[in-house]
CSV table of C-alpha atoms and ligand atoms in Angstrom, one decimal:
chain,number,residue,atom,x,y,z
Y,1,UNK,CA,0.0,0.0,0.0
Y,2,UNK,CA,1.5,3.3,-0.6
Y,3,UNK,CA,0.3,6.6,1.6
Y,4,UNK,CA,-1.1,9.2,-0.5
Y,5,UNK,CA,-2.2,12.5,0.1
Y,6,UNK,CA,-5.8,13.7,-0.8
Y,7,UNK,CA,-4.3,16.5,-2.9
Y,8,UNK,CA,-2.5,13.8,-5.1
Y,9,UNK,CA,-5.0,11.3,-5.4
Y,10,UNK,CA,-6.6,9.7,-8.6
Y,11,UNK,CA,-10.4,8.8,-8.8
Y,12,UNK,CA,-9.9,5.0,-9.2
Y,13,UNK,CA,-7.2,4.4,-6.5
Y,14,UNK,CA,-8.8,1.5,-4.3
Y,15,UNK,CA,-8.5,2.5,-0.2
Y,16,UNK,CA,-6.0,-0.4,1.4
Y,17,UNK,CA,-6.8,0.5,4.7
Y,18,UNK,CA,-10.3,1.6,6.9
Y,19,UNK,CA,-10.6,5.6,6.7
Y,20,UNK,CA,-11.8,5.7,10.3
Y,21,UNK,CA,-13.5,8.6,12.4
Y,22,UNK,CA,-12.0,10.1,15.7
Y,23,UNK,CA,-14.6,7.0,17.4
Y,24,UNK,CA,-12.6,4.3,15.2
Y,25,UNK,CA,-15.8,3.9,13.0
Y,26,UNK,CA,-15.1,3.6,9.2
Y,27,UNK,CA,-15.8,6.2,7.0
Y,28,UNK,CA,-14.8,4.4,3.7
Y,29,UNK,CA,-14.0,0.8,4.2
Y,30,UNK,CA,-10.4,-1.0,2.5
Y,31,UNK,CA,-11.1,-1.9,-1.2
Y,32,UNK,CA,-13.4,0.9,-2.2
Y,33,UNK,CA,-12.5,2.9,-5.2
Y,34,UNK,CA,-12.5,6.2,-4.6
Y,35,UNK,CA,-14.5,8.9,-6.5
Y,36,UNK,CA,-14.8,12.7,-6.6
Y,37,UNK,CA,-17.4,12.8,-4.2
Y,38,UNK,CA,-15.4,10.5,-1.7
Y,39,UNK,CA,-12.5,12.8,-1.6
Y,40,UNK,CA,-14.6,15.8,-1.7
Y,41,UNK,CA,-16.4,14.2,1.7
Y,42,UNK,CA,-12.9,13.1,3.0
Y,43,UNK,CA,-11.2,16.7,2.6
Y,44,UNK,CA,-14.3,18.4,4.4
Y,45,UNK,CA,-14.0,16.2,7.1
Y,46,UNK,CA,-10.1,17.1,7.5
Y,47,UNK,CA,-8.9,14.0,6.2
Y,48,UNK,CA,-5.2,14.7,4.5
Y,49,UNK,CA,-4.4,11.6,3.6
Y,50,UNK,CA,-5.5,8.1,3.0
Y,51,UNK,CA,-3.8,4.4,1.8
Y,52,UNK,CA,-4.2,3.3,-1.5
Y,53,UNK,CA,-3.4,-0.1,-3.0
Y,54,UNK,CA,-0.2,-0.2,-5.2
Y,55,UNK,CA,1.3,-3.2,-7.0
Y,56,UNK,CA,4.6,-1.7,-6.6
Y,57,UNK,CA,4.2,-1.4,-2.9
Y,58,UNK,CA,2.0,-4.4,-2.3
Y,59,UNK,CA,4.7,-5.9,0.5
Y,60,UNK,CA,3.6,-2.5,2.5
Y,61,UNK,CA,0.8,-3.6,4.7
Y,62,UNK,CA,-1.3,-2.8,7.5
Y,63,UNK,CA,0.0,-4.1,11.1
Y,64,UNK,CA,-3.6,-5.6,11.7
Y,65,UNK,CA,-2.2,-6.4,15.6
Y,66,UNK,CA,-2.2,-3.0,15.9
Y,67,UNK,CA,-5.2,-2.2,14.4
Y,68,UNK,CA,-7.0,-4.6,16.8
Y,69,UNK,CA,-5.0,-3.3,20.2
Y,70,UNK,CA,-6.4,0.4,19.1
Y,71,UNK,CA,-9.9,-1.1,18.2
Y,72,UNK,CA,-10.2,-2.8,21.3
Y,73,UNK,CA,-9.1,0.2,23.4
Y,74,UNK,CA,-11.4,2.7,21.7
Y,75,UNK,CA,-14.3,0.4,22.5
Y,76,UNK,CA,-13.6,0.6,26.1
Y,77,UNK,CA,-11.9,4.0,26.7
Y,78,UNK,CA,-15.5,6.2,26.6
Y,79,UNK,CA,-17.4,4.3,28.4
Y,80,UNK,CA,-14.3,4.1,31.0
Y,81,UNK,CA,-13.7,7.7,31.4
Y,82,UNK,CA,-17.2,9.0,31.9
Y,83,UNK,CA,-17.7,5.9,34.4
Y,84,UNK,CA,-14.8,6.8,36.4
Y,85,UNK,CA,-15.6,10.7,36.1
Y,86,UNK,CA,-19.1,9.8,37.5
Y,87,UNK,CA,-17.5,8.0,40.3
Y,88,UNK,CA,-19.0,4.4,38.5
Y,89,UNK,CA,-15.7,2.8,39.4
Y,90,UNK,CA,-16.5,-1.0,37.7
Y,91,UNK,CA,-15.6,0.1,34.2
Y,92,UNK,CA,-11.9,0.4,35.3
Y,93,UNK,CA,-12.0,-3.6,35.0
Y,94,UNK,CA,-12.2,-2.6,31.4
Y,95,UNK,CA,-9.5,-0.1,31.2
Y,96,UNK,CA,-6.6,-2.8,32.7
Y,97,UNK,CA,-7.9,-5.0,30.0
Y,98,UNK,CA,-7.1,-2.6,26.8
Y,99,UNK,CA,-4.1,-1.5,28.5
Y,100,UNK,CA,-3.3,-5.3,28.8
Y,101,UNK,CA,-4.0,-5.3,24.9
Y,102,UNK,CA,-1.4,-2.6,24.5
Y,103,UNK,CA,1.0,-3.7,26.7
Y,104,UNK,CA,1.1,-7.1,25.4
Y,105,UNK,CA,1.2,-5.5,21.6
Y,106,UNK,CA,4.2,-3.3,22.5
Y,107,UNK,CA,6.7,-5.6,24.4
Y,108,UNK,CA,6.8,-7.3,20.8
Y,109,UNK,CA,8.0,-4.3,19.1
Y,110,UNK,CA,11.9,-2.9,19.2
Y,111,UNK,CA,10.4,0.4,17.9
Y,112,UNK,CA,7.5,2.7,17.2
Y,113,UNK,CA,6.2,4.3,14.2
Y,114,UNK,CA,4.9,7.7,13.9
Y,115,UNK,CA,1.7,5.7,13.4
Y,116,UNK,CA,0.1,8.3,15.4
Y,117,UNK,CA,0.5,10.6,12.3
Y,118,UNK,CA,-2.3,8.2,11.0
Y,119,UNK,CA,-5.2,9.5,12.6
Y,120,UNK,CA,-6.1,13.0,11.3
Y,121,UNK,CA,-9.8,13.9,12.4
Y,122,UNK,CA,-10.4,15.3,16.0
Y,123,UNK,CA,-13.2,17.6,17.2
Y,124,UNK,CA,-12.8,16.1,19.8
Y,125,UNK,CA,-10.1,13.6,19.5
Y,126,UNK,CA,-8.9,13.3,23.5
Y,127,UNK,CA,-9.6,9.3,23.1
Y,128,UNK,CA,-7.7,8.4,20.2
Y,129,UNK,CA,-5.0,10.8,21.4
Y,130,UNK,CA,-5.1,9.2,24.9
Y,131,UNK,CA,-4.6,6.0,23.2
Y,132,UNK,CA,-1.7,7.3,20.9
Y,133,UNK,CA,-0.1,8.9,24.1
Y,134,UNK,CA,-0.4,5.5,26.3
Y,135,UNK,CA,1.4,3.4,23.5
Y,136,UNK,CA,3.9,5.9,23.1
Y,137,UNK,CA,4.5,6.3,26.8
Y,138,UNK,CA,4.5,2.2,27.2
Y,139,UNK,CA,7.1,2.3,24.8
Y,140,UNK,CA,9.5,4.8,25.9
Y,141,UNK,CA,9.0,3.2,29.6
Y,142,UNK,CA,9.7,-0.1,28.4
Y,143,UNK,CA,13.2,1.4,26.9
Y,144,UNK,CA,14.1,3.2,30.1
Y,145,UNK,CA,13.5,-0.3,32.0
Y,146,UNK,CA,10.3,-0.2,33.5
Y,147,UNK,CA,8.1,-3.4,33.6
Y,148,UNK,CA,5.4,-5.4,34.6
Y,149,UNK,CA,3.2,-3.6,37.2
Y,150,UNK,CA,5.3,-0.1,37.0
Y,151,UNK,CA,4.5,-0.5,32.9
Y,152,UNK,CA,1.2,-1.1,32.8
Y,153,UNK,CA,0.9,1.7,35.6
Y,154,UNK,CA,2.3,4.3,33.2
Y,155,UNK,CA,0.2,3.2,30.8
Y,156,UNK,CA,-3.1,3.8,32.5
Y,157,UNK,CA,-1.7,7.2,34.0
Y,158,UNK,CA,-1.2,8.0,30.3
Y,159,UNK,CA,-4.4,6.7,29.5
Y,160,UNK,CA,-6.3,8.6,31.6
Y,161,UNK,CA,-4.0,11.7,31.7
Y,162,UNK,CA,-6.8,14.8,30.4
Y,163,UNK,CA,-9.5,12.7,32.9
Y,164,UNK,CA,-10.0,16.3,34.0
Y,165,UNK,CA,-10.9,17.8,31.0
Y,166,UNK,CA,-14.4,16.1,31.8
Y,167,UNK,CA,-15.1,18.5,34.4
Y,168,UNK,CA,-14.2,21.9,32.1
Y,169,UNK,CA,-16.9,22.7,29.9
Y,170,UNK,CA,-17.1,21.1,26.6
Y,171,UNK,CA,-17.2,24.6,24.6
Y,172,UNK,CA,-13.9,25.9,25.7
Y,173,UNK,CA,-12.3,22.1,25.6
Y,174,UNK,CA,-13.3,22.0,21.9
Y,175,UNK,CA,-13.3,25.8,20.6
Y,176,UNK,CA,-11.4,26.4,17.3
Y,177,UNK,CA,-10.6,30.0,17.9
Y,178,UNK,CA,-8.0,31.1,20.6
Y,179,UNK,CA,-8.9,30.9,24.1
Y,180,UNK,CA,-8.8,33.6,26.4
Y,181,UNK,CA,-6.7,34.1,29.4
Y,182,UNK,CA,-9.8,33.3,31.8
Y,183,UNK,CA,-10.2,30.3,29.4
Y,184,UNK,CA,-6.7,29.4,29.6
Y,185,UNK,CA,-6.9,29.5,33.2
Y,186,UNK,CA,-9.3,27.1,33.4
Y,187,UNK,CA,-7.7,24.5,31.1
Y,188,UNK,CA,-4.5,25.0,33.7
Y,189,UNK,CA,-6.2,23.3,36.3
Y,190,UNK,CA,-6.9,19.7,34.6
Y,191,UNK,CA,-4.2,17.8,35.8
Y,192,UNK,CA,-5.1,18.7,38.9
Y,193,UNK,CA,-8.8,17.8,38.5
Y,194,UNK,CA,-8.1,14.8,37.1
Y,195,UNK,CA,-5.6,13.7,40.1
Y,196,UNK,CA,-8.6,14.5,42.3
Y,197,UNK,CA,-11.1,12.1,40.2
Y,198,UNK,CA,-8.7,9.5,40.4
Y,199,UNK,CA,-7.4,10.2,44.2
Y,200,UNK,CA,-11.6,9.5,44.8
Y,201,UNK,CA,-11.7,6.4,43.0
Y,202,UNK,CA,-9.0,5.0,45.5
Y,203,UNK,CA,-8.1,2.4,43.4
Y,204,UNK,CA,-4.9,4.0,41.3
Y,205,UNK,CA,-1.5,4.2,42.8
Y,206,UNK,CA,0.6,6.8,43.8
Y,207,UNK,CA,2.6,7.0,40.6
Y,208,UNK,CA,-0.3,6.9,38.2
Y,209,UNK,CA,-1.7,9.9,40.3
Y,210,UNK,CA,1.5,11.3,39.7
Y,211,UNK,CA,1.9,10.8,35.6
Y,212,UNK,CA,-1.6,12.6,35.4
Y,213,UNK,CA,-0.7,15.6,37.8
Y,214,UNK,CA,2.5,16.5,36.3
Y,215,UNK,CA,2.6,15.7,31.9
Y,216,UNK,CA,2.1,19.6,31.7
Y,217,UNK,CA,5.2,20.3,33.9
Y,218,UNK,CA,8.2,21.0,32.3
Y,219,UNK,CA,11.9,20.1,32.5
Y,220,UNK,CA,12.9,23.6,33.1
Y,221,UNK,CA,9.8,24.9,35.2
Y,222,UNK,CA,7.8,26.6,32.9
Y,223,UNK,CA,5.3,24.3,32.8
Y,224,UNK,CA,1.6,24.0,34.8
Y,225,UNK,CA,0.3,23.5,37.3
Y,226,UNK,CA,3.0,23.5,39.8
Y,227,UNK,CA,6.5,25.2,38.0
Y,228,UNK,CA,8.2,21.5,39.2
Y,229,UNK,CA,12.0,21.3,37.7
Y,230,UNK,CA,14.0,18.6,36.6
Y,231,UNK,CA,13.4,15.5,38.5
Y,232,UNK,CA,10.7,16.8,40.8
Y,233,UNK,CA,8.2,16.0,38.5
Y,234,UNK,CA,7.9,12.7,38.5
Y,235,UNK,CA,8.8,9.9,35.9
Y,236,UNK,CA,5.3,8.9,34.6
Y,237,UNK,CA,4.6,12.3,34.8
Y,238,UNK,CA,8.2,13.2,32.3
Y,239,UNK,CA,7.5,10.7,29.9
Y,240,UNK,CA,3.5,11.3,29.4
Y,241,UNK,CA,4.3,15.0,29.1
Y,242,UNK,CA,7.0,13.8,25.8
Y,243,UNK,CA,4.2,11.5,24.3
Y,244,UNK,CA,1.6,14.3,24.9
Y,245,UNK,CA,3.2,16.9,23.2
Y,246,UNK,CA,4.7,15.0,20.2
Y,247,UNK,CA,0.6,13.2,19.7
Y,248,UNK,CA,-0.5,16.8,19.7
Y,249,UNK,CA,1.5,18.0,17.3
Y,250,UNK,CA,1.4,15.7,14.7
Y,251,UNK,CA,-2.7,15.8,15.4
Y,252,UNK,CA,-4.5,18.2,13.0
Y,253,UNK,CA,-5.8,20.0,16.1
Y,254,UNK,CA,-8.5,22.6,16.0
Y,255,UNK,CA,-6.6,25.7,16.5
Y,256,UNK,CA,-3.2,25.4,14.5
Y,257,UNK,CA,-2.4,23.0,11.9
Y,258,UNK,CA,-0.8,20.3,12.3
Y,259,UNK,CA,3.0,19.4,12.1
Y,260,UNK,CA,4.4,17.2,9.5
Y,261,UNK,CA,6.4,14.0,11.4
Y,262,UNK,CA,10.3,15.6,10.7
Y,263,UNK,CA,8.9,18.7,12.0
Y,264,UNK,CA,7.4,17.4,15.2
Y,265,UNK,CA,10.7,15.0,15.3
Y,266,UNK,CA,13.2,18.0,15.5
Y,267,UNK,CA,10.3,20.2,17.8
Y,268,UNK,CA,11.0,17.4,20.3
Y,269,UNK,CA,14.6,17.1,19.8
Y,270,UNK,CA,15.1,20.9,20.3
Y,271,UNK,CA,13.1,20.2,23.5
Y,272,UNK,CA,15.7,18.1,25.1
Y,273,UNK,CA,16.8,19.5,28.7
Y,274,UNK,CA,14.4,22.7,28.6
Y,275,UNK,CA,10.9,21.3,28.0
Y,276,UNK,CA,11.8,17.8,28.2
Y,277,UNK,CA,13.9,15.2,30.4
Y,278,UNK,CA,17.0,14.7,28.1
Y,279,UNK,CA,17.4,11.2,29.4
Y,280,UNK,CA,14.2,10.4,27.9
Y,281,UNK,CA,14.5,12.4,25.2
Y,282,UNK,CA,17.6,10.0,23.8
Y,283,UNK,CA,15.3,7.4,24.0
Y,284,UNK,CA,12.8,8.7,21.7
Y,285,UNK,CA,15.5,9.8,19.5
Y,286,UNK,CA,17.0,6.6,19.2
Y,287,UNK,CA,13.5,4.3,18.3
Y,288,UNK,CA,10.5,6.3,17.1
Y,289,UNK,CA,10.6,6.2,13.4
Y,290,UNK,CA,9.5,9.5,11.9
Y,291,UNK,CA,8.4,8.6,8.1
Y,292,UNK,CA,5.0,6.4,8.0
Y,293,UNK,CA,6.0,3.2,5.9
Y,294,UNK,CA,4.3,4.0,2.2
Y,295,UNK,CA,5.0,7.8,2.3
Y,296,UNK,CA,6.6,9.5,-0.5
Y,297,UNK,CA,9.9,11.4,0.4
Y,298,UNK,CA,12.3,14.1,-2.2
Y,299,UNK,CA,15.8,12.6,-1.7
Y,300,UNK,CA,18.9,14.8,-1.6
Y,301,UNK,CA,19.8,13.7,-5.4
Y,302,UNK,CA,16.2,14.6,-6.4
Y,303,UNK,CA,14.6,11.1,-7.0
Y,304,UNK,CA,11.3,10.7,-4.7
Y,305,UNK,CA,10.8,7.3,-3.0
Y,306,UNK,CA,8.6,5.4,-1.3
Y,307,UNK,CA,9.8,4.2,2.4
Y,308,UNK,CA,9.3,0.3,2.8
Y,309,UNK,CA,11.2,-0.1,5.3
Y,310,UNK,CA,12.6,1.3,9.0
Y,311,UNK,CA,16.4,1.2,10.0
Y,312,UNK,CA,16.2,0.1,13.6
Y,313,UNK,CA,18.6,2.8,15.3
Y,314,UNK,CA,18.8,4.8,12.8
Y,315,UNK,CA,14.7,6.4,12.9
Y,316,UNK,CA,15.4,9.1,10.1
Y,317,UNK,CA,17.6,6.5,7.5
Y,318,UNK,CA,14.9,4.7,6.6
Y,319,UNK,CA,15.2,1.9,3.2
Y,320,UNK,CA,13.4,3.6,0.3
Y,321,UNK,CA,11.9,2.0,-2.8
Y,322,UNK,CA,12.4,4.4,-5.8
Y,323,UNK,CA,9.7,3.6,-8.9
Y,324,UNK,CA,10.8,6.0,-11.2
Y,325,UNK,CA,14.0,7.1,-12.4
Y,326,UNK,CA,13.5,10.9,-11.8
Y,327,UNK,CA,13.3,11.5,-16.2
Y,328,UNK,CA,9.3,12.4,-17.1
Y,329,UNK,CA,7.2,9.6,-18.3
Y,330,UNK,CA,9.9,7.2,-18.2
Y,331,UNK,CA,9.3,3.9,-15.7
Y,332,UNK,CA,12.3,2.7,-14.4
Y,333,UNK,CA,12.7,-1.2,-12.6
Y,334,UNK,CA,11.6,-0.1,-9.0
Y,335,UNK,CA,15.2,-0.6,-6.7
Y,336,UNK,CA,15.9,0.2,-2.9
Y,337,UNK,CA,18.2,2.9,-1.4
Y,338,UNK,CA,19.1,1.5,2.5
Y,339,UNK,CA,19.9,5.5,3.6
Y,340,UNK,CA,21.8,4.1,6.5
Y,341,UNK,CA,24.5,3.2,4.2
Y,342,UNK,CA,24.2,5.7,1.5
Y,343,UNK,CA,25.2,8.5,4.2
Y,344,UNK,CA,25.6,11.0,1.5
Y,345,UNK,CA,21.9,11.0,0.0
Y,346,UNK,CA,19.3,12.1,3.0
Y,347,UNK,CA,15.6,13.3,2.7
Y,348,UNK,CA,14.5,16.7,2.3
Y,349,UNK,CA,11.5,16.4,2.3
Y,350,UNK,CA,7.5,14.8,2.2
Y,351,UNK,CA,6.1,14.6,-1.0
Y,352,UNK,CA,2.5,15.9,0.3
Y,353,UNK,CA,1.6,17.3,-3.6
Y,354,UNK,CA,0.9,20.9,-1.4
Y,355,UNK,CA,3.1,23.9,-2.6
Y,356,UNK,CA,4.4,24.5,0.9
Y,357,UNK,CA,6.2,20.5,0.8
Y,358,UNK,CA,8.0,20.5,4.1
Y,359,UNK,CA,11.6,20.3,4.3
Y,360,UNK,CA,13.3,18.2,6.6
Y,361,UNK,CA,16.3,18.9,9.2
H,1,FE2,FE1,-3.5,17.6,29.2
């Protein structure tokens, strides 16, 4: 399958993959053809891209174990929150189970996509970005050593980290304009609201009360609510603040557009020991992939590739698959660059088919 944007696409591509909503329910299923109307109704809903089948690209394919582990915890994750908001405490039953899902997912991978990049529509996305922020954060916690209980601790904290957003009211939580100070004010106290809901439920440890408190501290104390430095805010709450930030950005949130996966890469990266714990930091570096496998990159000698393959340890020299030698309407046999050992060719940027293509660092 090859990942193409909406402002490249032909009318009879065939979908390889679910178009889903911000609840995980399909909006075009795999194999339909698309159509004018179809990408007309995919761009108004803020779609930007979608996966298309491709012959050339056929050994490209979804990671259906994922798939499931996000299905199964967007099922539960609703119901969960507004259960444990409205002091209903069975539905956390159902919470340990999809972070079980997750857990169990992640301790078979060695790295992470930006598969987060994947999911482009949010009103009001705070599940699927919950979700997104837990299987980063049980990634990086796995990396820095944590396991078993501890793991599966950080991922619920992670899980549940905006719980508090439920208790500020729903216009200011989704309003697309700018919020005002008051506004902002208000926003500043949900970690602390959402400690409290889960302090009442009596049933969450210390350090999962922790994780929610502090993921909008920051490294060098400028964050909120308390100003905490360094290592005073603790470790759950460190590494949910890294996978909060980096899910946001590459979300197409409502009030500023959303950042292309180098960007968001480097945005973290020039992070390290101001906003974010450097330790940490290395971490992500060193094992989240930034291009989705299928998207189109420019390469430094001007051919454009497709990436079909990640460089574990090296996240930005990924193996691309070039289909064209570079001369107009003239097919080349498709061949493989491994980037990691051609160190003078790099990419420059994401083929997106908009005029402002972004240019990587
Ligand atoms: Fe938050």
């Amino acid at each position: 399958m090859r990942l193409v944007f909406l402002t490249n696409i032909q009318d009879n591509e065939v979908l390889a993959k679910d178009v889903l909503d911000n609840n995980g329910i399909p909006l075009l299923t795999a194999g339909t053809e698309m159509s004018h109307s179809y990408i007309t109704s995919l761009k108004r809903k803020g779609i930007l891209f979608v996966y298309v089948k491709d012959d050339d690209l056929s050994d490209i394919k979804e990671d259906i174990k994922l798939k499931e582990a996000k299905q199964h915890a967007i099922e539960t994750l609703p119901e969960a929150f507004n259960c444990i908001a409205s002091k209903d405490y069975m539905a956390t039953s159902k919470l340990i189970e999809s972070i079980d899902v997750l857990v169990n997912y992640i301790e078979e991978q060695d790295n992470i996509n930006t598969s987060l990049y994947e999911v482009m529509l949010y009103d009001d996305y705070t599940y699927i970005h919950s979700i997104d922020t837990a299987m980063m954060a049980i990634f990086l916690g796995k990396k820095l050593g944590l396991e078993g209980k501890e793991l599966r601790e950080l991922g619920i904290s992670a899980l549940l980290h905006d719980i508090g957003k439920t208790q500020i009211p729903h216009e200011i939580i989704s309003k697309k304009s700018k919020l005002s100070d008051e506004e902002f004010e208000l926003i500043k106290e949900h970690p602390t609201l959402g400690k409290k809901i889960l302090e009442e439920a009596q049933c969450f440890s210390h350090k999962i009360l922790a994780g929610v408190a502090h993921h909008h501290e920051r490294y060098d104390g400028s964050g909120y609510p308390y100003g905490l430095r360094g290592k005073y805010i603790s470790e759950f709450g460190r590494i949910i603040s890294i996978c909060d930030v980096f899910t946001a950005v590459t979300a197409n949130r409502s009030y500023r557009s959303r950042y292309e996966p180098n960007e968001a890469y480097e945005l973290m990266l020039s992070g390290s020991g101001t906003l974010f714990d450097p330790k940490i930091i290395e971490v992500f570096k060193r094992y989240v992939f930034i291009y989705p496998l299928g998207s189109c990159v420019r390469l430094s000698n001007s051919q454009e590739g497709y990436i079909v393959k990640q460089n574990p340890d090296f996240p930005d020299k990924p193996i691309v698959r070039i289909l064209f030698d570079g001369k107009e309407d003239t097919e080349s046999k498709p061949y493989e660059i491994d980037l990691s050992k051609s160190t003078n060719i790099i990419i420059t940027s994401i083929v997106t088919g908009k005029d402002d293509e972004l240019i990587a660092q």
